[in-house]
Coordinates of C-alpha atoms in Angstrom, one line a residue:
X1 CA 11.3 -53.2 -15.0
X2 CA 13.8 -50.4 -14.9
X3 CA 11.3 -48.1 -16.8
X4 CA 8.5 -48.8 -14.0
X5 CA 11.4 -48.4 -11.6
X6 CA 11.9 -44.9 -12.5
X7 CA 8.1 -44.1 -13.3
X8 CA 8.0 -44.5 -9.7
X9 CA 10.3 -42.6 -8.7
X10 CA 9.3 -39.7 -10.7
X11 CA 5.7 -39.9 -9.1
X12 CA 7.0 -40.1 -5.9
X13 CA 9.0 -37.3 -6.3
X14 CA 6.2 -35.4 -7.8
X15 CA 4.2 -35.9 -4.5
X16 CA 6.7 -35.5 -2.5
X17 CA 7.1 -31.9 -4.1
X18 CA 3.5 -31.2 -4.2
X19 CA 3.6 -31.4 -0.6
X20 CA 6.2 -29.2 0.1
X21 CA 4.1 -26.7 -2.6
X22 CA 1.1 -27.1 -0.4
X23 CA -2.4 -25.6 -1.1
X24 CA -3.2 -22.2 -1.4
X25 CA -6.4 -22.7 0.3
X26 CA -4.8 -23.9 3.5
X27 CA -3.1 -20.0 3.3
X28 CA -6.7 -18.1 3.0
X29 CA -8.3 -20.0 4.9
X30 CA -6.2 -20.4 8.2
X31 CA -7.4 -19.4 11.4
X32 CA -8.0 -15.7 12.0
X33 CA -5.6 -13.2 13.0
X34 CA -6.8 -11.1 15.9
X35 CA -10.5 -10.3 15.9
X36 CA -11.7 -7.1 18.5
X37 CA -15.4 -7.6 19.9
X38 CA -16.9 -5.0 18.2
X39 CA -16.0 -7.3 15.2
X40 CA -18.2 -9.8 16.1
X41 CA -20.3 -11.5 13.8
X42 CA -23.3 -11.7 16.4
X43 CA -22.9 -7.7 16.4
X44 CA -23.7 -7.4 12.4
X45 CA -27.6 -7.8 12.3
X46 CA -27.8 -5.0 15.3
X47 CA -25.4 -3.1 13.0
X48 CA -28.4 -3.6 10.0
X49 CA -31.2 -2.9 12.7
X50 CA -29.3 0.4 13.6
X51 CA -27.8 1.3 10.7
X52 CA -30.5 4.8 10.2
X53 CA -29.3 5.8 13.6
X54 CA -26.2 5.2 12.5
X55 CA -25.8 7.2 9.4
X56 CA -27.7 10.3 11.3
X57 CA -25.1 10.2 14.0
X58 CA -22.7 9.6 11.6
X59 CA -23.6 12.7 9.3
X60 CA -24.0 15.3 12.5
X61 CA -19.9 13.9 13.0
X62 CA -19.5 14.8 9.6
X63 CA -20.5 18.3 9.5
X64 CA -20.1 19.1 13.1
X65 CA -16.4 18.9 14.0
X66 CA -16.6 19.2 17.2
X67 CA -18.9 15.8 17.2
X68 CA -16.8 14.1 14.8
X69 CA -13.8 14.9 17.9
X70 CA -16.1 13.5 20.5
X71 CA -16.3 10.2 18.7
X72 CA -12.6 10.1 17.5
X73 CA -11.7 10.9 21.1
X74 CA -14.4 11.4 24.0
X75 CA -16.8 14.0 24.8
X76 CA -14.9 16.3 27.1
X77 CA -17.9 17.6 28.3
X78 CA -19.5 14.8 29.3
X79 CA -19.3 12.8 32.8
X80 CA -18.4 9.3 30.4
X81 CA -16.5 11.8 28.2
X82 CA -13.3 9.4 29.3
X83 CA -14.8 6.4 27.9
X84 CA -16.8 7.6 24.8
X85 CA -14.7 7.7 21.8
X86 CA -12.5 5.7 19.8
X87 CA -9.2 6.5 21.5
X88 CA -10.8 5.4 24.5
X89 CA -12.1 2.1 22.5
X90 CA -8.7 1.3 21.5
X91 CA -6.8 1.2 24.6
X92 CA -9.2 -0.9 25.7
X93 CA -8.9 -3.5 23.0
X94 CA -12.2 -2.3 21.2
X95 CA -14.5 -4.5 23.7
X96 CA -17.8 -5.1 22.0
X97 CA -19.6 -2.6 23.8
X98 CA -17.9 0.0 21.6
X99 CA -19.4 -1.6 18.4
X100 CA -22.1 1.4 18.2
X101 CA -19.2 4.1 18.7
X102 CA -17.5 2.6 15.9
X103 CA -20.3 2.5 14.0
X104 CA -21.0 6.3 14.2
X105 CA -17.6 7.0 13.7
X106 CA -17.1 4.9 10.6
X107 CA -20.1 6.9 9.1
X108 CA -18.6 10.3 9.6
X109 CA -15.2 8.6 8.2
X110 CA -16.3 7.7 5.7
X111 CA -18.4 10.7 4.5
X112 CA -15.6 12.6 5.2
X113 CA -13.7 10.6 2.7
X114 CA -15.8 10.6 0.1
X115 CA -16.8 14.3 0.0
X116 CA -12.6 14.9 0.4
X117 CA -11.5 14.0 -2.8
X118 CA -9.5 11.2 -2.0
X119 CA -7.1 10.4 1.1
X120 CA -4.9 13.6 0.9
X121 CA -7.7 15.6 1.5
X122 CA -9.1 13.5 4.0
X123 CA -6.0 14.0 6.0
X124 CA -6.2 17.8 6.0
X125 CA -9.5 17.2 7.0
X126 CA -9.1 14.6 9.8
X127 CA -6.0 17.5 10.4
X128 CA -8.3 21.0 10.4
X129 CA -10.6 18.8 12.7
X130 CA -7.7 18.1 14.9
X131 CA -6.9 22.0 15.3
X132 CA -4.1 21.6 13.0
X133 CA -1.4 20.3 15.6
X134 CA 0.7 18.1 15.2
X135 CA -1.2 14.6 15.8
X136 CA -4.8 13.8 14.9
X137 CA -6.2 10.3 15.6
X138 CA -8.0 8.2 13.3
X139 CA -9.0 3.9 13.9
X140 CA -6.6 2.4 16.6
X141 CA -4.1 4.9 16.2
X142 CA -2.6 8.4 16.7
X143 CA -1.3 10.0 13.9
X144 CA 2.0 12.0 12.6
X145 CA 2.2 14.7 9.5
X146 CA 4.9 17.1 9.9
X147 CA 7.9 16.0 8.1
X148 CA 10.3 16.2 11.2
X149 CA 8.3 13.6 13.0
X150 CA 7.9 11.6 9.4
X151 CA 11.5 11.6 9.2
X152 CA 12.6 10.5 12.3
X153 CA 10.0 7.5 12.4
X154 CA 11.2 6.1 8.9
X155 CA 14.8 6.6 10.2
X156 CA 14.4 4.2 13.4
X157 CA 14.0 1.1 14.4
X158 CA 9.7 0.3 13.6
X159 CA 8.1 -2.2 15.6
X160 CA 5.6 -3.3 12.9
X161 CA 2.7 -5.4 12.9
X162 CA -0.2 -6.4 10.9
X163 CA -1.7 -3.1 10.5
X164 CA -2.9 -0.8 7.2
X165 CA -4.1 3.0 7.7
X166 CA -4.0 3.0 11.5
X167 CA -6.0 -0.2 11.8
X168 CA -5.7 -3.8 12.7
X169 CA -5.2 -5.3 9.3
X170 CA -7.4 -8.6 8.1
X171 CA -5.2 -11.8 8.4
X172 CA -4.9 -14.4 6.7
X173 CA -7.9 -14.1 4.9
X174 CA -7.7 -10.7 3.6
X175 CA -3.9 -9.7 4.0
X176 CA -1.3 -12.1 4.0
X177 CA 0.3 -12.5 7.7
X178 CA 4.0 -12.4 7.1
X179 CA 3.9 -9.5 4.7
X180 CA 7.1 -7.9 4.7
X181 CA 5.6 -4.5 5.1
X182 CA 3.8 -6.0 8.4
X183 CA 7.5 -7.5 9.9
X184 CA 9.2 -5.4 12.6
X185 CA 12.9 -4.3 11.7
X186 CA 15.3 -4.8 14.6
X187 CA 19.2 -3.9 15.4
X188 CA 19.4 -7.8 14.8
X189 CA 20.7 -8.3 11.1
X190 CA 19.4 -12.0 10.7
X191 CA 16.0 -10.9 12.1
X192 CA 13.0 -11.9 9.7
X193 CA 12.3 -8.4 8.1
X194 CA 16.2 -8.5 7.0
X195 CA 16.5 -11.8 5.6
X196 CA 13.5 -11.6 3.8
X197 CA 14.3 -8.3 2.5
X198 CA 18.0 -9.9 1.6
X199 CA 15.7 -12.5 -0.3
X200 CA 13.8 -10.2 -2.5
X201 CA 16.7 -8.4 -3.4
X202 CA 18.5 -11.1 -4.4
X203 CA 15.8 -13.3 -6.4
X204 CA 13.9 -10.2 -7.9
X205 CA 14.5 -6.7 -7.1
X206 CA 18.7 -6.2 -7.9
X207 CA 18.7 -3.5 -10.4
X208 CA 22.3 -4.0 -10.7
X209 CA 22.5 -7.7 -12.7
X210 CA 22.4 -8.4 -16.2
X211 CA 19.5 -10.1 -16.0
X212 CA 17.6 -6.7 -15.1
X213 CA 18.7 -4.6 -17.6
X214 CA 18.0 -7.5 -20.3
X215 CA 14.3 -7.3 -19.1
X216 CA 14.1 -4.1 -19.2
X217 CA 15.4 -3.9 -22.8
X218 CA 13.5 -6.7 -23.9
X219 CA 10.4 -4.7 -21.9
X220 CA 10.6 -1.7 -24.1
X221 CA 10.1 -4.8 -27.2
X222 CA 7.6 -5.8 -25.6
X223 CA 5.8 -3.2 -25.0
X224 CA 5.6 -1.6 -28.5
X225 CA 4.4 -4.8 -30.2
X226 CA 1.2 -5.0 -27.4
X227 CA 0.9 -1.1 -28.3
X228 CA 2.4 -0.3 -31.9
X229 CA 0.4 3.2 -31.9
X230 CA 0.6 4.7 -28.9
X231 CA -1.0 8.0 -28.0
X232 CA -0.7 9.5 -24.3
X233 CA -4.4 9.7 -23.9
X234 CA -4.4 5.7 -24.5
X235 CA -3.7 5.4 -21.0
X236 CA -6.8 7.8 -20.2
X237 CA -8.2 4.0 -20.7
X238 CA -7.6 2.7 -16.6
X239 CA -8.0 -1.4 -17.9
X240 CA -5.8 -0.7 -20.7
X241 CA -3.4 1.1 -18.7
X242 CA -3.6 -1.6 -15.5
X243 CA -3.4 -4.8 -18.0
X244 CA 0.1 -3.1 -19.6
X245 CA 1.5 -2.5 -15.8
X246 CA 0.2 -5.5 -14.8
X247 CA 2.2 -7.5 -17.5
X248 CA 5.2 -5.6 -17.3
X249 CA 5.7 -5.6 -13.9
X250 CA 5.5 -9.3 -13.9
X251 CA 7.5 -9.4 -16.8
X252 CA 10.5 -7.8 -14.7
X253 CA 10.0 -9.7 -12.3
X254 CA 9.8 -13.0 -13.2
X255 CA 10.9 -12.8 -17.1
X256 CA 7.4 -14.2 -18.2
X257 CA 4.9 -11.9 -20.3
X258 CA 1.5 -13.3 -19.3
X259 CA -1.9 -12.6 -21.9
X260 CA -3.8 -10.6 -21.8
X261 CA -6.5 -12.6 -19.6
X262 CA -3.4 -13.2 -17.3
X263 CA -2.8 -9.5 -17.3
X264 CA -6.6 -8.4 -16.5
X265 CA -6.5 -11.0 -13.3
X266 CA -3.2 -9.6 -12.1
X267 CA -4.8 -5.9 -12.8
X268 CA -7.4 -6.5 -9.9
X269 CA -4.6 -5.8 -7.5
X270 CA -5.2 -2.0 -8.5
X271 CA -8.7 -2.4 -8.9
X272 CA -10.0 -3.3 -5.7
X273 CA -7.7 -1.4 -4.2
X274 CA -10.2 0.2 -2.0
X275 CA -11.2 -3.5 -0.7
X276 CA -8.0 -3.0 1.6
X277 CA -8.5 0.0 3.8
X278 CA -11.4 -1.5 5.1
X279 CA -11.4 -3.2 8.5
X280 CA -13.0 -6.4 9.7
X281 CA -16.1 -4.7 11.5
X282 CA -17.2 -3.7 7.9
X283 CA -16.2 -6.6 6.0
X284 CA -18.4 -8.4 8.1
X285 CA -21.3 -6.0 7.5
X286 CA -20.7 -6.6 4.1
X287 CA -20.5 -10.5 4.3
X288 CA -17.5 -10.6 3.5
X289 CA -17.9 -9.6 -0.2
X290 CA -14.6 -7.8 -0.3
X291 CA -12.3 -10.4 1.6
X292 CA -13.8 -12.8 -0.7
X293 CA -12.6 -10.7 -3.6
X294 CA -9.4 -10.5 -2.6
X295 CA -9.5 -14.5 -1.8
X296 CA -10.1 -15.2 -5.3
X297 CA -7.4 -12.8 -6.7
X298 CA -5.1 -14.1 -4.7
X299 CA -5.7 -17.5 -5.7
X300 CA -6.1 -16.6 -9.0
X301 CA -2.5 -15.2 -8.7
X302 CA -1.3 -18.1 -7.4
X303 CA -2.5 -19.9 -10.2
X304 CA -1.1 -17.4 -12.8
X305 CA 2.3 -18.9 -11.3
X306 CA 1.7 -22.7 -11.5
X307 CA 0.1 -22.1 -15.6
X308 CA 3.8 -20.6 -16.0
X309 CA 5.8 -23.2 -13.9
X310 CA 7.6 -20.7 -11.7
X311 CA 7.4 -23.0 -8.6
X312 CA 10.7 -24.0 -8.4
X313 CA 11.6 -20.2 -8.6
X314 CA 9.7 -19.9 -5.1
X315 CA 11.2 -23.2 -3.4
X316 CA 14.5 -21.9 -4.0
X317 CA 13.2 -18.9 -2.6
X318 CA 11.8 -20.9 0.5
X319 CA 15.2 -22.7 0.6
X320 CA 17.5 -19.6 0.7
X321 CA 15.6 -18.1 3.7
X322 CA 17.3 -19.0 7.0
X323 CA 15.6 -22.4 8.4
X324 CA 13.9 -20.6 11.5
X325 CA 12.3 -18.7 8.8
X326 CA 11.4 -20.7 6.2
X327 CA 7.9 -21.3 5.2
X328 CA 6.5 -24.8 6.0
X329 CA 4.9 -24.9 2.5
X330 CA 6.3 -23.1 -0.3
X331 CA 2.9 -21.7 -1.5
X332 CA 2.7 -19.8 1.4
X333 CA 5.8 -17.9 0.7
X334 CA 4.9 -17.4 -2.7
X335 CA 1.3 -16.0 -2.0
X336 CA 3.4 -13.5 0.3
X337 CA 5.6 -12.7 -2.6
X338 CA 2.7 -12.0 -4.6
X339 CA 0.9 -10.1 -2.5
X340 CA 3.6 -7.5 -2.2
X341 CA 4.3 -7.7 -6.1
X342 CA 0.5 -6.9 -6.8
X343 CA -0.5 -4.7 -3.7
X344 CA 2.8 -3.0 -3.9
X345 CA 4.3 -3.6 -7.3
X346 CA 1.2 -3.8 -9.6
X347 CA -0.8 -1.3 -7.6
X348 CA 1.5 1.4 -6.8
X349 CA 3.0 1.5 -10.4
X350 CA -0.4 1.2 -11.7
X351 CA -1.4 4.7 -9.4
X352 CA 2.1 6.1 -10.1
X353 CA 1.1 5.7 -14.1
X354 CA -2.1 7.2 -13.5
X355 CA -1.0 10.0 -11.9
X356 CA 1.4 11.0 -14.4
X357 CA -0.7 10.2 -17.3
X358 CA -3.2 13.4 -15.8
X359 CA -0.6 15.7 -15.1
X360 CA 0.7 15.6 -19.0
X361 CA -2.7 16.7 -19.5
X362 CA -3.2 19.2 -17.3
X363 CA -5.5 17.0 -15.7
X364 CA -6.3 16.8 -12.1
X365 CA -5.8 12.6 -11.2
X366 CA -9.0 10.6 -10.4
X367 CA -8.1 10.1 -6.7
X368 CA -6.7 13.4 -5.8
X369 CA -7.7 16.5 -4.2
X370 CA -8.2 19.7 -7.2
X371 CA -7.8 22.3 -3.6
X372 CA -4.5 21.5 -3.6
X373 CA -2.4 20.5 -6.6
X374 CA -1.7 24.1 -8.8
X375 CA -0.1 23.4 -11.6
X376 CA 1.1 26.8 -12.1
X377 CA 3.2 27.6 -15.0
X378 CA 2.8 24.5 -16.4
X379 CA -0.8 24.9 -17.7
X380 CA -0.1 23.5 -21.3
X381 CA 0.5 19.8 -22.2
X382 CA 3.1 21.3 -24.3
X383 CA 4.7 22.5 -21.4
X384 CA 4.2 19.5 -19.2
X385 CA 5.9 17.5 -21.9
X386 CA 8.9 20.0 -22.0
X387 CA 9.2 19.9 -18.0
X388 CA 9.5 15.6 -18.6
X389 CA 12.0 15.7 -21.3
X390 CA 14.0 17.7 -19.5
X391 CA 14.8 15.9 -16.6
X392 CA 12.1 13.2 -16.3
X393 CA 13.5 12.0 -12.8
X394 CA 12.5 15.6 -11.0
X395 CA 9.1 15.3 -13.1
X396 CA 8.3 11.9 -11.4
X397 CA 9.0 13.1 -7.7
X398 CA 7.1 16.1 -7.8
X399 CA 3.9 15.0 -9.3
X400 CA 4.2 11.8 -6.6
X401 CA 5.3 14.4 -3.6
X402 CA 1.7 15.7 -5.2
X403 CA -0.1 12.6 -5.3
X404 CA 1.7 9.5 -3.5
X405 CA 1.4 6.0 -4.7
X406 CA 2.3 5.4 -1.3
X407 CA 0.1 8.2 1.1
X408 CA 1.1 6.8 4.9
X409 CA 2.7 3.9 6.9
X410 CA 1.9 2.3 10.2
X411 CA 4.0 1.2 12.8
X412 CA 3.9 1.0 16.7
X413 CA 5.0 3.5 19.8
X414 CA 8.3 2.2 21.0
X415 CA 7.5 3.9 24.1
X416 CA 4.6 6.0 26.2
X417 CA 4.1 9.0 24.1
X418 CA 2.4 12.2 25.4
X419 CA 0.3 13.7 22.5
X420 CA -1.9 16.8 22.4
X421 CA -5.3 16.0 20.5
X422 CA -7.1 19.3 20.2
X423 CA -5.9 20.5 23.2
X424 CA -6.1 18.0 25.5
X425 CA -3.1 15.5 26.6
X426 CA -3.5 11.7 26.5
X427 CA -1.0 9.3 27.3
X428 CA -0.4 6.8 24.6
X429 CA 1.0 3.6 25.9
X430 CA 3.9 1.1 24.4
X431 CA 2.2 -0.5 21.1
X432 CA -0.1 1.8 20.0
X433 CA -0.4 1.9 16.4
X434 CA 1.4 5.4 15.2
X435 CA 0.9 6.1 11.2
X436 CA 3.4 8.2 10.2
X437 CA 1.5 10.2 6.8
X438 CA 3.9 10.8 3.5
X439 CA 1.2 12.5 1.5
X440 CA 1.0 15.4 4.5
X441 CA 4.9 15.0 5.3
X442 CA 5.7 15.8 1.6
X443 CA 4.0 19.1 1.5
X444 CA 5.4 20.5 4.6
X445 CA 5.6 24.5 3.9
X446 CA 8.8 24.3 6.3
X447 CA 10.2 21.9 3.8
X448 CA 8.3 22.4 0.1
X449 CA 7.4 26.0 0.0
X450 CA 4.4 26.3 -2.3
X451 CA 3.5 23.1 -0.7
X452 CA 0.5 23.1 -3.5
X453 CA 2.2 23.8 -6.3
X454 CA 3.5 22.0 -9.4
X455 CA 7.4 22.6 -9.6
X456 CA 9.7 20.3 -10.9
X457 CA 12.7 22.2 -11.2
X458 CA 12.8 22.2 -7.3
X459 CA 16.0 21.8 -6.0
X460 CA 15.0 19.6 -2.7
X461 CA 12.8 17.2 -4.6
X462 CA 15.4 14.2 -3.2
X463 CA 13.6 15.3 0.2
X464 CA 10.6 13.6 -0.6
X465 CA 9.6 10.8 1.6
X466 CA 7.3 9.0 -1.1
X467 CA 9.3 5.5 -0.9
X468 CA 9.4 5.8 2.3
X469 CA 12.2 7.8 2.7
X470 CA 14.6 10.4 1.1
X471 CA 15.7 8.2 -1.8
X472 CA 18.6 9.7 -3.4
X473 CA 19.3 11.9 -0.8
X474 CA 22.9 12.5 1.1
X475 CA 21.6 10.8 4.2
X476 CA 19.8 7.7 2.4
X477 CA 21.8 5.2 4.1
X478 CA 19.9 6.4 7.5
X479 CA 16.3 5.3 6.1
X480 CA 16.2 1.4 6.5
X481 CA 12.9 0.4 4.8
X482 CA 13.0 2.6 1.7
X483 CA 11.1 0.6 -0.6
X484 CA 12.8 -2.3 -2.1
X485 CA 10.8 -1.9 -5.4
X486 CA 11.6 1.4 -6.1
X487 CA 13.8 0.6 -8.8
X488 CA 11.7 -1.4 -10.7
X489 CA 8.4 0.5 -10.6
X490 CA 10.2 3.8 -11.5
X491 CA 11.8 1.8 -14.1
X492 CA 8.2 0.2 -15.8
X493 CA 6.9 3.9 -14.9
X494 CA 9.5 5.3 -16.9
X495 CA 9.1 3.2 -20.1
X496 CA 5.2 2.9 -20.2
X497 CA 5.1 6.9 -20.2
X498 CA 8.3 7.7 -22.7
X499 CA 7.1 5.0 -25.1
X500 CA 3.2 7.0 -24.5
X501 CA 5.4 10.0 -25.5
X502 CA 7.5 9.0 -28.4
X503 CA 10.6 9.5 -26.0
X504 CA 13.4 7.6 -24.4
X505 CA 14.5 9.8 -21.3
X506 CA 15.6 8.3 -17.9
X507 CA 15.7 4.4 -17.9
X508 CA 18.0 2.7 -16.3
X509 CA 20.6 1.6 -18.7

């Protein structure tokens, strides 16, 4: 009787913890975030009927400038010049009427970014198009290069919302609501953004315990018995290269080595990488194919945790977060902990590798711009290797102050800002999305002379703003959301390339 007694009880308590788990479902598949008209779905089959006018609009805005500035902000010229770009769209909450002006826009965007070698180059584009001052404007947003303005927005106080490049970002269904990334940080210290920052430090980003530096030792193990002949152009392999990050930064993070299946799931957090800068309007002309992608790899991720049984690790997560912030299922947390681990963690380190796996080559990366990285002296992978050894540290930040994991950030006016956009003044009220652009920031001439150029022995290079902010500078303190990874990816970063090498330079002890 006793034995049925506590068969009972252990079922009961099962259910009573699968419902505190929850179901990742209910998380990608909760009612929208905010949706603008133009994002209609009733607006997608005129977008289809359309789309050849479209795409000829769109390519005049492309290689006509001065069109592409009448779209991004109103044709001066004309009588509805006030209300004919997407400046104007945007303060008005992109109505649906605006869908077409989008539409055009998007093309010449787009073509822009394709023909620009990546997003650094479409910034000096978007930039030159701007007249080269000191804001240009690009989705729902105005933006900011010069490092000056850079520095002063990652030093204050950021109103933050669910935004990515200057646009309203997808939630729940494509980003995660509550990403920490998304919350605002406040002068209050027990506001959301702090505790749950105060979280991840805690459960799986202090570079400081002993549990840390035994992963990372056992990492380096780990790593030579997955690759027990390693040659630097191994990692010229991108799903080789993304299955080893994958692993390892889950590895550090949560002290579990997944397989290699595990690691190729995890991996698609690098590989559809370009799923995310996309907004709703063209998901939706697309079907949704991308935001179902993402679906999947987030559940998939999710269920990469529960084959490990790392739930508990996430309820005591859940449990440690003050109670006005405390997820009402535990999944939910934990597909927000994921996200940032693979978007951030797993994707950044994974562009951070690549990047660093070209320049030992003399090799120009896959998603950079070849008119402006010069490598200079350092046109020998004999000489490239030298430059590493020597101090692998400075190596590190100049090819990322080069080509940034991390190429901009958005955030919100605090106040009404007066910009000039080619010349003419707008008024930019309270709210407004305002990206502040690294990539740009880090090769300001005033700050980087050479901006172009490959130098590692630099003596600044603690300037750079590629974690978002000057990490290891004198004033670091002042920079509140430097990245809480940073550690940990330059650590995996660090021993994926030095065991590539046949070194051991720079890990952490």
């Amino acid at each position: 009787m006793a034995s049925g007694f506590n068969t009972e009880r252990r079922e009961e308590k099962a259910a009573l913890l699968d419902d505190r788990w929850g179901n990742i479902d209910d998380v990608l598949y909760a009612p929208l975030g905010p949706v603008s008209g133009d994002e209609s779905w009733w607006l997608v089959p005129f977008f289809w009927l359309t789309l050849p006018i479209s795409l000829i609009l769109g390519a005049i805005g492309f290689l006509c400038k001065s069109v592409f500035l009448g779209y991004s902000i109103g044709f001066e010229c004309m009588p509805c010049g006030s209300s004919g770009g997407m400046l104007q769209s945007a303060l008005q909450g992109r109505p649906w009427y605006y869908a077409a002006v989008f539409w055009r826009y998007m093309v010449a965007a787009l073509l822009a970014l394709a023909t620009s070698s990546g997003r650094l180059g479409y910034f000096l584009w978007a930039k030159a198009a701007f007249g080269n001052g000191e804001h240009w404007f690009h989705g729902e947003g105005c933006w900011c290069w010069s490092y000056k303005d850079c520095i002063a927005q990652l030093k204050s106080k950021q109103a933050r919302k669910p935004s990515f490049g200057c646009v309203k970002a997808c939630t729940p269904d494509l980003f995660a609501t509550n990403l920490l990334i998304f919350l605002p940080n406040s002068d209050v210290s027990d506001c959301e953004w702090a505790a749950m920052r105060r979280v991840l430090h805690e459960h799986l980003l202090d570079h400081t315990t002993l549990t840390y530096s035994q992963r990372l030792a056992d990492l380096k193990l780990k790593i030579h018995s997955a690759w027990p002949s390693p040659k630097l152009a191994d990692l010229n392999d991108k799903t080789f290269l993304r299955v080893l990050v994958s692993k390892s930064v889950f590895y550090m993070l949560f002290g579990v080595w997944v397989s290699d299946d595990d690691g190729k799931t995890l991996s698609g957090w690098r590989s559809n990488a370009t799923i995310f800068i996309l907004p709703r309007a063209i998901q939706r002309v697309i079907f949704n194919y991308g935001i179902r992608t993402v679906q999947s790899l987030r559940r998939d991720t999710v269920t990469i945790v529960q084959k490990y049984q790392l739930e508990p690790f996430f309820t005591k997560m859940n449990n440690s977060l003050p109670s006005k912030y405390q997820r009402s299922t535990t999944v939910e947390l934990c597909d927000e902990i994921l996200f940032v681990a693979g978007f951030a963690g797993i994707g950044g380190t994974c562009a951070a590798i690549e990047t660093l796996t070209a320049f030992l080559q003399v090799k120009i990366p896959d998603e950079a711009n070849k008119d402006h990285i010069n490598f200079g002296s350092y046109d020998t992978p004999e000489k490239m290797f030298a430059a590493y050894t020597k101090d692998s540290e400075a190596y590190i930040r100049e090819a990322f102050r080069l080509d940034p994991p991390v190429a901009s950030c958005s955030s919100t006016l605090l106040e009404d800002k007066v910009v000039t956009l080619d010349g003419r003044q707008f008024t930019l009220p309270k709210g407004m999305l305002y990206e502040h652009t690294l990539a740009v920031a880090n090769r300001d001439p005033e700050i980087f002379p050479e901006a172009d150029l490959f130098k590692p022995e630099r003596s600044n290079l603690q300037r750079t703003l590629t974690w978002n902010g000057a990490w290891g500078a004198d004033d670091e303190d002042e920079f509140p959301r430097l990245c809480p990874g940073r550690y940990l990816s330059l650590d995996v970063v660090k021993v994926v390339i030095n065991h590539a090498l046949g070194c051991d330079v720079g890990v952490s002890p």
